[in-house]
PDB file of C-alpha atoms in Angstrom:
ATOM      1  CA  UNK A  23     106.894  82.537  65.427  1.00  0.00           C
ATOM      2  CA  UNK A  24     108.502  81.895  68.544  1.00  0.00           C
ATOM      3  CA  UNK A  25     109.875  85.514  69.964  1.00  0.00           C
ATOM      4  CA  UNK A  26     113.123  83.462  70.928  1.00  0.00           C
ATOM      5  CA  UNK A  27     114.041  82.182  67.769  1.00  0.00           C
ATOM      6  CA  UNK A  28     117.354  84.328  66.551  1.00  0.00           C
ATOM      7  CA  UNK A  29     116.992  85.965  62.811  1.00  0.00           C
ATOM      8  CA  UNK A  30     117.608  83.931  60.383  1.00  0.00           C
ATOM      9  CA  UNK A  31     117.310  80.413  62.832  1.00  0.00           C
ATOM     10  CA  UNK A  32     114.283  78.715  60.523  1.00  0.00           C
ATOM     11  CA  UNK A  33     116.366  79.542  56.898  1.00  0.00           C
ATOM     12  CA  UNK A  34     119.196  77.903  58.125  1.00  0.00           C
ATOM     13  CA  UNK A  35     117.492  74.753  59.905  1.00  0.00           C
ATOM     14  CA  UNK A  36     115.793  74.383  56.687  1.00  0.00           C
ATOM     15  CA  UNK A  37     119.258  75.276  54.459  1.00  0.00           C
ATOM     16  CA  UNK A  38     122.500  73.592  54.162  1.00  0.00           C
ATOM     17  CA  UNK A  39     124.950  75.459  56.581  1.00  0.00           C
ATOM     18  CA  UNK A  40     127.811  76.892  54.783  1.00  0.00           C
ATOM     19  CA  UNK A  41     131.464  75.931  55.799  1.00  0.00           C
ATOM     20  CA  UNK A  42     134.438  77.806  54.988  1.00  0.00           C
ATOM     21  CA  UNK A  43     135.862  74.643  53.654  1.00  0.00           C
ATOM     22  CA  UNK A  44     133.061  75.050  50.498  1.00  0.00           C
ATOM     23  CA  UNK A  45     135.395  76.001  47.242  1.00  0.00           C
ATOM     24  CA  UNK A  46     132.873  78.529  46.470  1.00  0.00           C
ATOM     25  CA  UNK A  47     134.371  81.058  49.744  1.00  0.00           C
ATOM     26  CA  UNK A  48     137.536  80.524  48.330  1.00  0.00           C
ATOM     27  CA  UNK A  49     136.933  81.460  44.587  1.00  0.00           C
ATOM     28  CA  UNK A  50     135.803  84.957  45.920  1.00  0.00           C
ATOM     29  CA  UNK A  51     137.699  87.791  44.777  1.00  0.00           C
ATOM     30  CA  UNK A  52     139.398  90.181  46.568  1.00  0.00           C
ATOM     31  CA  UNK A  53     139.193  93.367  45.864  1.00  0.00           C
ATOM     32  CA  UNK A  54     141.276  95.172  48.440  1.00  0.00           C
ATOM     33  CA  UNK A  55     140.197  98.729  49.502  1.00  0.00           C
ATOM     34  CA  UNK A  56     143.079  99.549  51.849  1.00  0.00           C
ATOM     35  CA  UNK A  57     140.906 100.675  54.790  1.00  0.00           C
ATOM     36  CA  UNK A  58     143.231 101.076  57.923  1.00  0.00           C
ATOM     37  CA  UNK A  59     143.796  99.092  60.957  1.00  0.00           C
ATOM     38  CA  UNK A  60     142.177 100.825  64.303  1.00  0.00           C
ATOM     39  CA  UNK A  61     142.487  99.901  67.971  1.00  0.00           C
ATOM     40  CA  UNK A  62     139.097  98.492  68.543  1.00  0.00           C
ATOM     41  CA  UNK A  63     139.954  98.755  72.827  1.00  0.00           C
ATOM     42  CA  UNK A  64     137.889 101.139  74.826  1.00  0.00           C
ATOM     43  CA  UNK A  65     136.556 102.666  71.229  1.00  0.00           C
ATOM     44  CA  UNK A  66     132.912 102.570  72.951  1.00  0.00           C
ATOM     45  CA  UNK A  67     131.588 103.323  76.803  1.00  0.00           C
ATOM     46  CA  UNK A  68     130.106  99.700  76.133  1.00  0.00           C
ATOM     47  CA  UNK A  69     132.578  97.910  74.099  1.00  0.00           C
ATOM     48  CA  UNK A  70     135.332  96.133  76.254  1.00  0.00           C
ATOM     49  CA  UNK A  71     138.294  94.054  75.397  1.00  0.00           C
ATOM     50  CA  UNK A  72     139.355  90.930  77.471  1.00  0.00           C
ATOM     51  CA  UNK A  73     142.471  91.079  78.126  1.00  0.00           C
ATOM     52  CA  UNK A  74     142.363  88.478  80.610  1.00  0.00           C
ATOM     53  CA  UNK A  75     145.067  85.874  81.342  1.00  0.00           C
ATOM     54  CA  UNK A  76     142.293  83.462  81.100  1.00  0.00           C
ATOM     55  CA  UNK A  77     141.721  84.846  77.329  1.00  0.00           C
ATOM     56  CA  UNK A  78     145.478  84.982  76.443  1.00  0.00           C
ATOM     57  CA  UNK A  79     145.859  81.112  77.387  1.00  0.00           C
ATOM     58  CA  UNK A  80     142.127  80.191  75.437  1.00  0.00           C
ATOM     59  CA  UNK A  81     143.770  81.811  72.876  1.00  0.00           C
ATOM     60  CA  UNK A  82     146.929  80.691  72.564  1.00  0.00           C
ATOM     61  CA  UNK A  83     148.528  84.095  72.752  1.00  0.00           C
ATOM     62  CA  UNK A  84     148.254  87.735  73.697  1.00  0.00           C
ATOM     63  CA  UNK A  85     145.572  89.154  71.517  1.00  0.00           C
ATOM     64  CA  UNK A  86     146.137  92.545  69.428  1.00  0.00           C
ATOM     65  CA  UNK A  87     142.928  94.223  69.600  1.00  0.00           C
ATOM     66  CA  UNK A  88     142.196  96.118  66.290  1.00  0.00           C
ATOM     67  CA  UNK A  89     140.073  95.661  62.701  1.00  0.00           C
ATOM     68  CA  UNK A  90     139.782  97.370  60.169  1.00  0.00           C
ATOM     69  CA  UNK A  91     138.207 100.776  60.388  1.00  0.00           C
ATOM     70  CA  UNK A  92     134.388  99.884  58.903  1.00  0.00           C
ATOM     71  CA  UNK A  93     134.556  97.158  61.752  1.00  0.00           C
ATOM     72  CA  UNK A  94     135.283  99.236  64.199  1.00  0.00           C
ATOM     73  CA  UNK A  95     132.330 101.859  63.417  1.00  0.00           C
ATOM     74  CA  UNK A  96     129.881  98.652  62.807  1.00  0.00           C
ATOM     75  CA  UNK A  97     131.054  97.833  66.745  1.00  0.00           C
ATOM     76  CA  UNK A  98     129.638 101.361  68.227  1.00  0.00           C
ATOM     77  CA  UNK A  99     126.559 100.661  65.730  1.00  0.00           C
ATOM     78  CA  UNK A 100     126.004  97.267  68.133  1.00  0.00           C
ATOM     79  CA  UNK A 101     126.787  98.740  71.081  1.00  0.00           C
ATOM     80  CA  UNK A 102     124.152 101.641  71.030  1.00  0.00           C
ATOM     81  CA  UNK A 103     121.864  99.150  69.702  1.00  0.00           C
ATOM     82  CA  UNK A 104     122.018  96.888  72.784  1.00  0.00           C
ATOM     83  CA  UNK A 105     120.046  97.334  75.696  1.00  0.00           C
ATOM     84  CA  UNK A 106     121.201  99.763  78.629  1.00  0.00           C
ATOM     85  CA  UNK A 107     122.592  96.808  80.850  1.00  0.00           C
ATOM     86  CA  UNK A 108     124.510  94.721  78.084  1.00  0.00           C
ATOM     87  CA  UNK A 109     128.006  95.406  76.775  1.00  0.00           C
ATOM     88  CA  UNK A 110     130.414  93.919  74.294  1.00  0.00           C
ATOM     89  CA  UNK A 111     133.150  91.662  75.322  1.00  0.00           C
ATOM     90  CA  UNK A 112     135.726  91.449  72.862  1.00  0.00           C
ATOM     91  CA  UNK A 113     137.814  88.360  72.439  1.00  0.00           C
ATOM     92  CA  UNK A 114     139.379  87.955  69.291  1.00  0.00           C
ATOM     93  CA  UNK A 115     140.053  89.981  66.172  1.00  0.00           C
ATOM     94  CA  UNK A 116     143.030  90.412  64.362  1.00  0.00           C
ATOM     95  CA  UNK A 117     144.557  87.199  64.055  1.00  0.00           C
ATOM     96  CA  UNK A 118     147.982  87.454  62.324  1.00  0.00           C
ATOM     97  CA  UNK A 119     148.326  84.891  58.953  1.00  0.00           C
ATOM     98  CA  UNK A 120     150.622  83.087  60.344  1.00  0.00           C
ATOM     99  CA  UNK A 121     149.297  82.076  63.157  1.00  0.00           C
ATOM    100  CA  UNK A 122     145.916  81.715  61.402  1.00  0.00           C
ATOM    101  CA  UNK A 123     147.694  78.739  59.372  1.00  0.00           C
ATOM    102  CA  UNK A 124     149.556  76.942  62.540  1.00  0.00           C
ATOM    103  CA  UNK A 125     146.440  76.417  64.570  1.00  0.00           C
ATOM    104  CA  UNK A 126     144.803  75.305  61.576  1.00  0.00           C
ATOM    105  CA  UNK A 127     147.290  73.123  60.699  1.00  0.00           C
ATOM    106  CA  UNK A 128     147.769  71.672  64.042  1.00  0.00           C
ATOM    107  CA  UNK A 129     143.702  70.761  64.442  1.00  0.00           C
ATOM    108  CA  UNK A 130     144.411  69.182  61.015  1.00  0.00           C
ATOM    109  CA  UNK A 131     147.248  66.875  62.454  1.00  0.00           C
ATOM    110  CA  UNK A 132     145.103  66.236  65.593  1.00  0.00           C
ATOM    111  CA  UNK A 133     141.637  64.933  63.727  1.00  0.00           C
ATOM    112  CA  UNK A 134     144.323  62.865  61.496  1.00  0.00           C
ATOM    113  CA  UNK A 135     145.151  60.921  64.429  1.00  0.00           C
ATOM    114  CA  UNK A 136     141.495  61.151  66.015  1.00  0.00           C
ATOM    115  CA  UNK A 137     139.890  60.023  63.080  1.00  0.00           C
ATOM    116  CA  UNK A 138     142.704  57.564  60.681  1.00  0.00           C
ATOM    117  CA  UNK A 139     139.907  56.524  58.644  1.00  0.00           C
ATOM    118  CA  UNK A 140     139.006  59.901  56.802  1.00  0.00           C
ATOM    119  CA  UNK A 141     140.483  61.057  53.910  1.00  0.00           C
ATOM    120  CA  UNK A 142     142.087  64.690  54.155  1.00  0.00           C
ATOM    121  CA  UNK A 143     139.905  66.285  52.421  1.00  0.00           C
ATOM    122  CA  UNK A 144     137.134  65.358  54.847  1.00  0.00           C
ATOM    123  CA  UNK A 145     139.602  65.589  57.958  1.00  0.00           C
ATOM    124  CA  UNK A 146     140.176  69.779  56.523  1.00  0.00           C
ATOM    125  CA  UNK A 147     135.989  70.084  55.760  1.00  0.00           C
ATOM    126  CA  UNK A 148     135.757  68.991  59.833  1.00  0.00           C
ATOM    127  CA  UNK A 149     138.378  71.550  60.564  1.00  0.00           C
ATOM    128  CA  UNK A 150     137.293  74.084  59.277  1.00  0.00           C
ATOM    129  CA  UNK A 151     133.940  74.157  61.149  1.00  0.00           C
ATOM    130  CA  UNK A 152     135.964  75.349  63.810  1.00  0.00           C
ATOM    131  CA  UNK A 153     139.185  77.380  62.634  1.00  0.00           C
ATOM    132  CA  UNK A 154     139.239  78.555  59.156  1.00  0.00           C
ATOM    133  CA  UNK A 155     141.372  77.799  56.567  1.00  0.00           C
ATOM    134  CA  UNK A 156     144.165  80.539  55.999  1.00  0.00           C
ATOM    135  CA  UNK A 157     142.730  81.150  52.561  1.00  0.00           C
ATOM    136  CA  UNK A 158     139.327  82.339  53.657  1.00  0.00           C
ATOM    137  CA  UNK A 159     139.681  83.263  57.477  1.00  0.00           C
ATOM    138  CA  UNK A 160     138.310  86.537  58.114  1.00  0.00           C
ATOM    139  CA  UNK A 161     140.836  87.152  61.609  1.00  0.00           C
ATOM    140  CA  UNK A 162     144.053  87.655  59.338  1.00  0.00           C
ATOM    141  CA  UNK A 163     141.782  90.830  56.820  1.00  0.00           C
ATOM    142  CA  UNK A 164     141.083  92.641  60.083  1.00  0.00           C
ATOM    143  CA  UNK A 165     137.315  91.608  58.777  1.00  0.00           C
ATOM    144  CA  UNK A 166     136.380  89.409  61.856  1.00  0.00           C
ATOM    145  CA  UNK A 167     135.652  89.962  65.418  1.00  0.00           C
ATOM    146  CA  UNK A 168     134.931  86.930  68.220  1.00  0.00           C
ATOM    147  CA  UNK A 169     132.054  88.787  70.943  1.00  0.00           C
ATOM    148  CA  UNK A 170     129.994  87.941  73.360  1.00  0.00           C
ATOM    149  CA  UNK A 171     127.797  89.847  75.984  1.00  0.00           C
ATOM    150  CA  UNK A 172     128.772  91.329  79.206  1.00  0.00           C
ATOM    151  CA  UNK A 173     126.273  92.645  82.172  1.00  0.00           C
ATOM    152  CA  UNK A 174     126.907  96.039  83.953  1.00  0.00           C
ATOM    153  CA  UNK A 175     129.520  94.029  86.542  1.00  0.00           C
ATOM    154  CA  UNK A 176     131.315  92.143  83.769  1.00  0.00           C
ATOM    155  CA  UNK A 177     129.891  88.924  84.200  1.00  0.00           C
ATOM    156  CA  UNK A 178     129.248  86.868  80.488  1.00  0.00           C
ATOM    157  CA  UNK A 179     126.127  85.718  80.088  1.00  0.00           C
ATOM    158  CA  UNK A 180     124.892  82.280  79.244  1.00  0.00           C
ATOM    159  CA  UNK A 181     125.527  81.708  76.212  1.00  0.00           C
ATOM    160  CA  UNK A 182     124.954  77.693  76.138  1.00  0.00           C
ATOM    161  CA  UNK A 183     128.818  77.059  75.848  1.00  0.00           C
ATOM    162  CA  UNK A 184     131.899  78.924  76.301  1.00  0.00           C
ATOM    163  CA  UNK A 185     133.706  81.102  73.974  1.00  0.00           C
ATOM    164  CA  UNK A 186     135.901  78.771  72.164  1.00  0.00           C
ATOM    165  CA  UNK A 187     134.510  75.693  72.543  1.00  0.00           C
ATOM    166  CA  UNK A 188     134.159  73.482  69.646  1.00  0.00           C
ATOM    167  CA  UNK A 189     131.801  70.970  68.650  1.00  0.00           C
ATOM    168  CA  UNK A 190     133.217  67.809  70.458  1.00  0.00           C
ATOM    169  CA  UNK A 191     133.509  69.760  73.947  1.00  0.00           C
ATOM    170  CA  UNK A 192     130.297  72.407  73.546  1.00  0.00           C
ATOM    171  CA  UNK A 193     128.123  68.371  72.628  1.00  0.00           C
ATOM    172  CA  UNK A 194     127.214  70.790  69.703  1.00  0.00           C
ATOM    173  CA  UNK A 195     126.226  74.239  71.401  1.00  0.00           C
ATOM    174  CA  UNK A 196     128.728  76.259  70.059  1.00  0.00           C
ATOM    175  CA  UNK A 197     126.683  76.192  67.025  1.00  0.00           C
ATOM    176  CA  UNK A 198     124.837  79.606  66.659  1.00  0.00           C
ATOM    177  CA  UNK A 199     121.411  77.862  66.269  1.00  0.00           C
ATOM    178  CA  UNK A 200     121.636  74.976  68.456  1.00  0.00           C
ATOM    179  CA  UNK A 201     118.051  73.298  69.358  1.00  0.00           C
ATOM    180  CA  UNK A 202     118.903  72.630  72.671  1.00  0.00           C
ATOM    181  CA  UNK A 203     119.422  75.857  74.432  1.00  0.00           C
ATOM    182  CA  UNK A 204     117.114  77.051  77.167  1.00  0.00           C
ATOM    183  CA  UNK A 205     114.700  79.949  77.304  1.00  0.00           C
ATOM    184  CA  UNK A 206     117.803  82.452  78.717  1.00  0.00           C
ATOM    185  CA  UNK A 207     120.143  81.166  76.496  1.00  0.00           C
ATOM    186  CA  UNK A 208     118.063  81.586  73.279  1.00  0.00           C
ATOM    187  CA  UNK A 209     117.452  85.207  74.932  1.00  0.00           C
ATOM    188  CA  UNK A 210     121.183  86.139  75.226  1.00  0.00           C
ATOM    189  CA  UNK A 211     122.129  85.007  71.875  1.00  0.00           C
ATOM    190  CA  UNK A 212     118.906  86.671  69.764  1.00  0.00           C
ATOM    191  CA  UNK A 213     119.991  89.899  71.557  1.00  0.00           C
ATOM    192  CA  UNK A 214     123.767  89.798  70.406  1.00  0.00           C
ATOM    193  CA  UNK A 215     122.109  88.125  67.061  1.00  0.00           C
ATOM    194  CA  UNK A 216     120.024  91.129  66.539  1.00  0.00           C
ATOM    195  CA  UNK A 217     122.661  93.922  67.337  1.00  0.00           C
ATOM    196  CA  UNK A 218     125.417  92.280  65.520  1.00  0.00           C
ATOM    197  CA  UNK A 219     123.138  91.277  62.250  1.00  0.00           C
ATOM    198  CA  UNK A 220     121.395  94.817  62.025  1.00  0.00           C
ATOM    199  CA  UNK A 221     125.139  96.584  62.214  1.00  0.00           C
ATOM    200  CA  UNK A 222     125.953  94.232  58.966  1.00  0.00           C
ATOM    201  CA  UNK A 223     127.763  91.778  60.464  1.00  0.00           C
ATOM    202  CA  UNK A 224     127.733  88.058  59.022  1.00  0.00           C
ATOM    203  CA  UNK A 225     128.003  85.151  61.552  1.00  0.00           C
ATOM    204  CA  UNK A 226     129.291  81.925  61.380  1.00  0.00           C
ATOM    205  CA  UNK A 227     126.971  79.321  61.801  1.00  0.00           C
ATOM    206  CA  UNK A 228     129.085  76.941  63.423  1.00  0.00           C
ATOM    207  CA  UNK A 229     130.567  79.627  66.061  1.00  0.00           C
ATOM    208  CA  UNK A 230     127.959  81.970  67.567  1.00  0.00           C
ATOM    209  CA  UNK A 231     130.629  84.157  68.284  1.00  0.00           C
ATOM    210  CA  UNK A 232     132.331  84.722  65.057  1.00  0.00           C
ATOM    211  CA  UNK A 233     131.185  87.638  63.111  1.00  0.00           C
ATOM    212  CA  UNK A 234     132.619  88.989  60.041  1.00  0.00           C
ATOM    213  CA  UNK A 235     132.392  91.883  57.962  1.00  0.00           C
ATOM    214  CA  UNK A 236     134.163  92.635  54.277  1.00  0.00           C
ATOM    215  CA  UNK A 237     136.000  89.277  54.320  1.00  0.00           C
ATOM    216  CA  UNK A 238     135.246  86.423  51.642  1.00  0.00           C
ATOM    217  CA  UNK A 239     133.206  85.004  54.411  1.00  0.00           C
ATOM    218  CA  UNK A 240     130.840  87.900  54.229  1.00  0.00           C
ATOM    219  CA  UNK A 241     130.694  88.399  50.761  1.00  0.00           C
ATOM    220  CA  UNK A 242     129.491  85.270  50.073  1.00  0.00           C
ATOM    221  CA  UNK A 243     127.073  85.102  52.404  1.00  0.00           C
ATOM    222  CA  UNK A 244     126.001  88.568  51.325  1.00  0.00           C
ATOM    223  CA  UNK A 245     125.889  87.846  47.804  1.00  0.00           C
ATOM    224  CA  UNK A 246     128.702  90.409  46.761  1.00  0.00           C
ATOM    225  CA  UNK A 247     130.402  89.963  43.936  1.00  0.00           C
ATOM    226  CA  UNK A 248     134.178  90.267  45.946  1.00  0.00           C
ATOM    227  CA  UNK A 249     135.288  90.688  49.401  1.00  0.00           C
ATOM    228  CA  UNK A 250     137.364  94.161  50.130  1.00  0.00           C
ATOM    229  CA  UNK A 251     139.317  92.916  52.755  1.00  0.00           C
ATOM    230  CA  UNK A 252     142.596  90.494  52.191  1.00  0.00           C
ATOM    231  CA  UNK A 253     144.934  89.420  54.672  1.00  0.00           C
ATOM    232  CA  UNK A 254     147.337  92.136  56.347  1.00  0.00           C
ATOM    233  CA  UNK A 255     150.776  91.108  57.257  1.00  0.00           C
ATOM    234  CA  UNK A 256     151.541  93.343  60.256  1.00  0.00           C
TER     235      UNK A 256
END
């Protein structure tokens, strides 16, 4: 097996990938456990929020940086787990509901006019590869966090595409087990891969920087029989 290859990369060549636009992630139950909202900023020596300009605009907005408590703890789990040089770079996590449903919306309106020949049930499947439907997104239950890797002088590494890019602009790289990545690339993502997996985290196959934990994303993917994490309204 090639030492490159990310955990999980030959299951899900071989599998259908799962978008949160399948009726299945939305039939999960919630079964809220009530686990407080922490400041996931400067929690670790090696985790690191971006509070960058440059992030605010990619975003859309000034990001609040907390989760829910279990998140946070999984985050220090990845952290010691990754090698002495590499750090976590934060993006994205808590992503209020509101806000969850107007850039949804919007990319909804904008494939409408991209692509007039699809129905809109097909134009909200495409959508979703990229932002989630409000029903199932894991930003608005505190579940989900957006990383990437950092060196010792802050620089990101290569991850084949930026953070944020979506399948049109990334020619398909933002996808976390894209065939065309070279040997550093493949490198940088097994080692956020394997932190990230081992801490319980569940990606999302279309973003290799989304990662999820306790959300109906996750306990699908993990086989659970509900998620524990709903939407907060803060």
């Amino acid at each position: 097996m090639n030492p490159n290859l990310m955990p999980g990369q030959k299951r899900l060549k071989m599998s259908k990938r799962i978008p949160l636009s399948d009726p299945r992630i939305a039939d999960i139950l919630i079964q809220e456990c009530h686990e407080p909202m922490v400041s996931i900023a400067d929690i670790h020596k090696k985790i690191y929020a971006d509070t960058s300009t440059e992030n605010a605009n990619c975003l859309g907005y000034q990001a609040n940086f907390i989760a829910r408590r279990s998140v946070a703890e999984r985050l220090k789990t990845v952290a010691d787990a990754l090698p002495e040089h590499l750090s976590i770079l934060i993006k994205e996590s808590y992503r209020p509901y509101h806000l969850q449903k107007t850039l949804f919306d919007g990319y909804v309106n904008d494939l409408l006019i991209e692509k007039p020949n699809l129905s809109i049930k097909e134009i909200e499947k495409i959508a979703s590869h990229f932002i989630a439907p409000p029903i199932v997104a894991g930003h608005p239950t505190g579940g989900a966090v957006d990383v990437t890797l950092i060196d010792k002088k802050g620089n990101e590494l290569d991850m084949g595409c930026a953070y944020d890019e979506d399948e049109k602009s990334s020619n398909g790289a933002c996808h976390s087990y894209f065939d065309e990545l070279n040997s550093t690339q493949q490198l940088n993502r097994k080692q956020l891969f394997d932190a990230m997996t081992q801490a319980g985290f569940i990606n999302y196959p279309f973003e290799w920087w989304h990662w999820s934990f306790g959300d109906r994303y996750w306990a699908f993917m993990s086989e659970k029989s509900s998620a524990i994490f709903g939407p907060i309204h803060i």
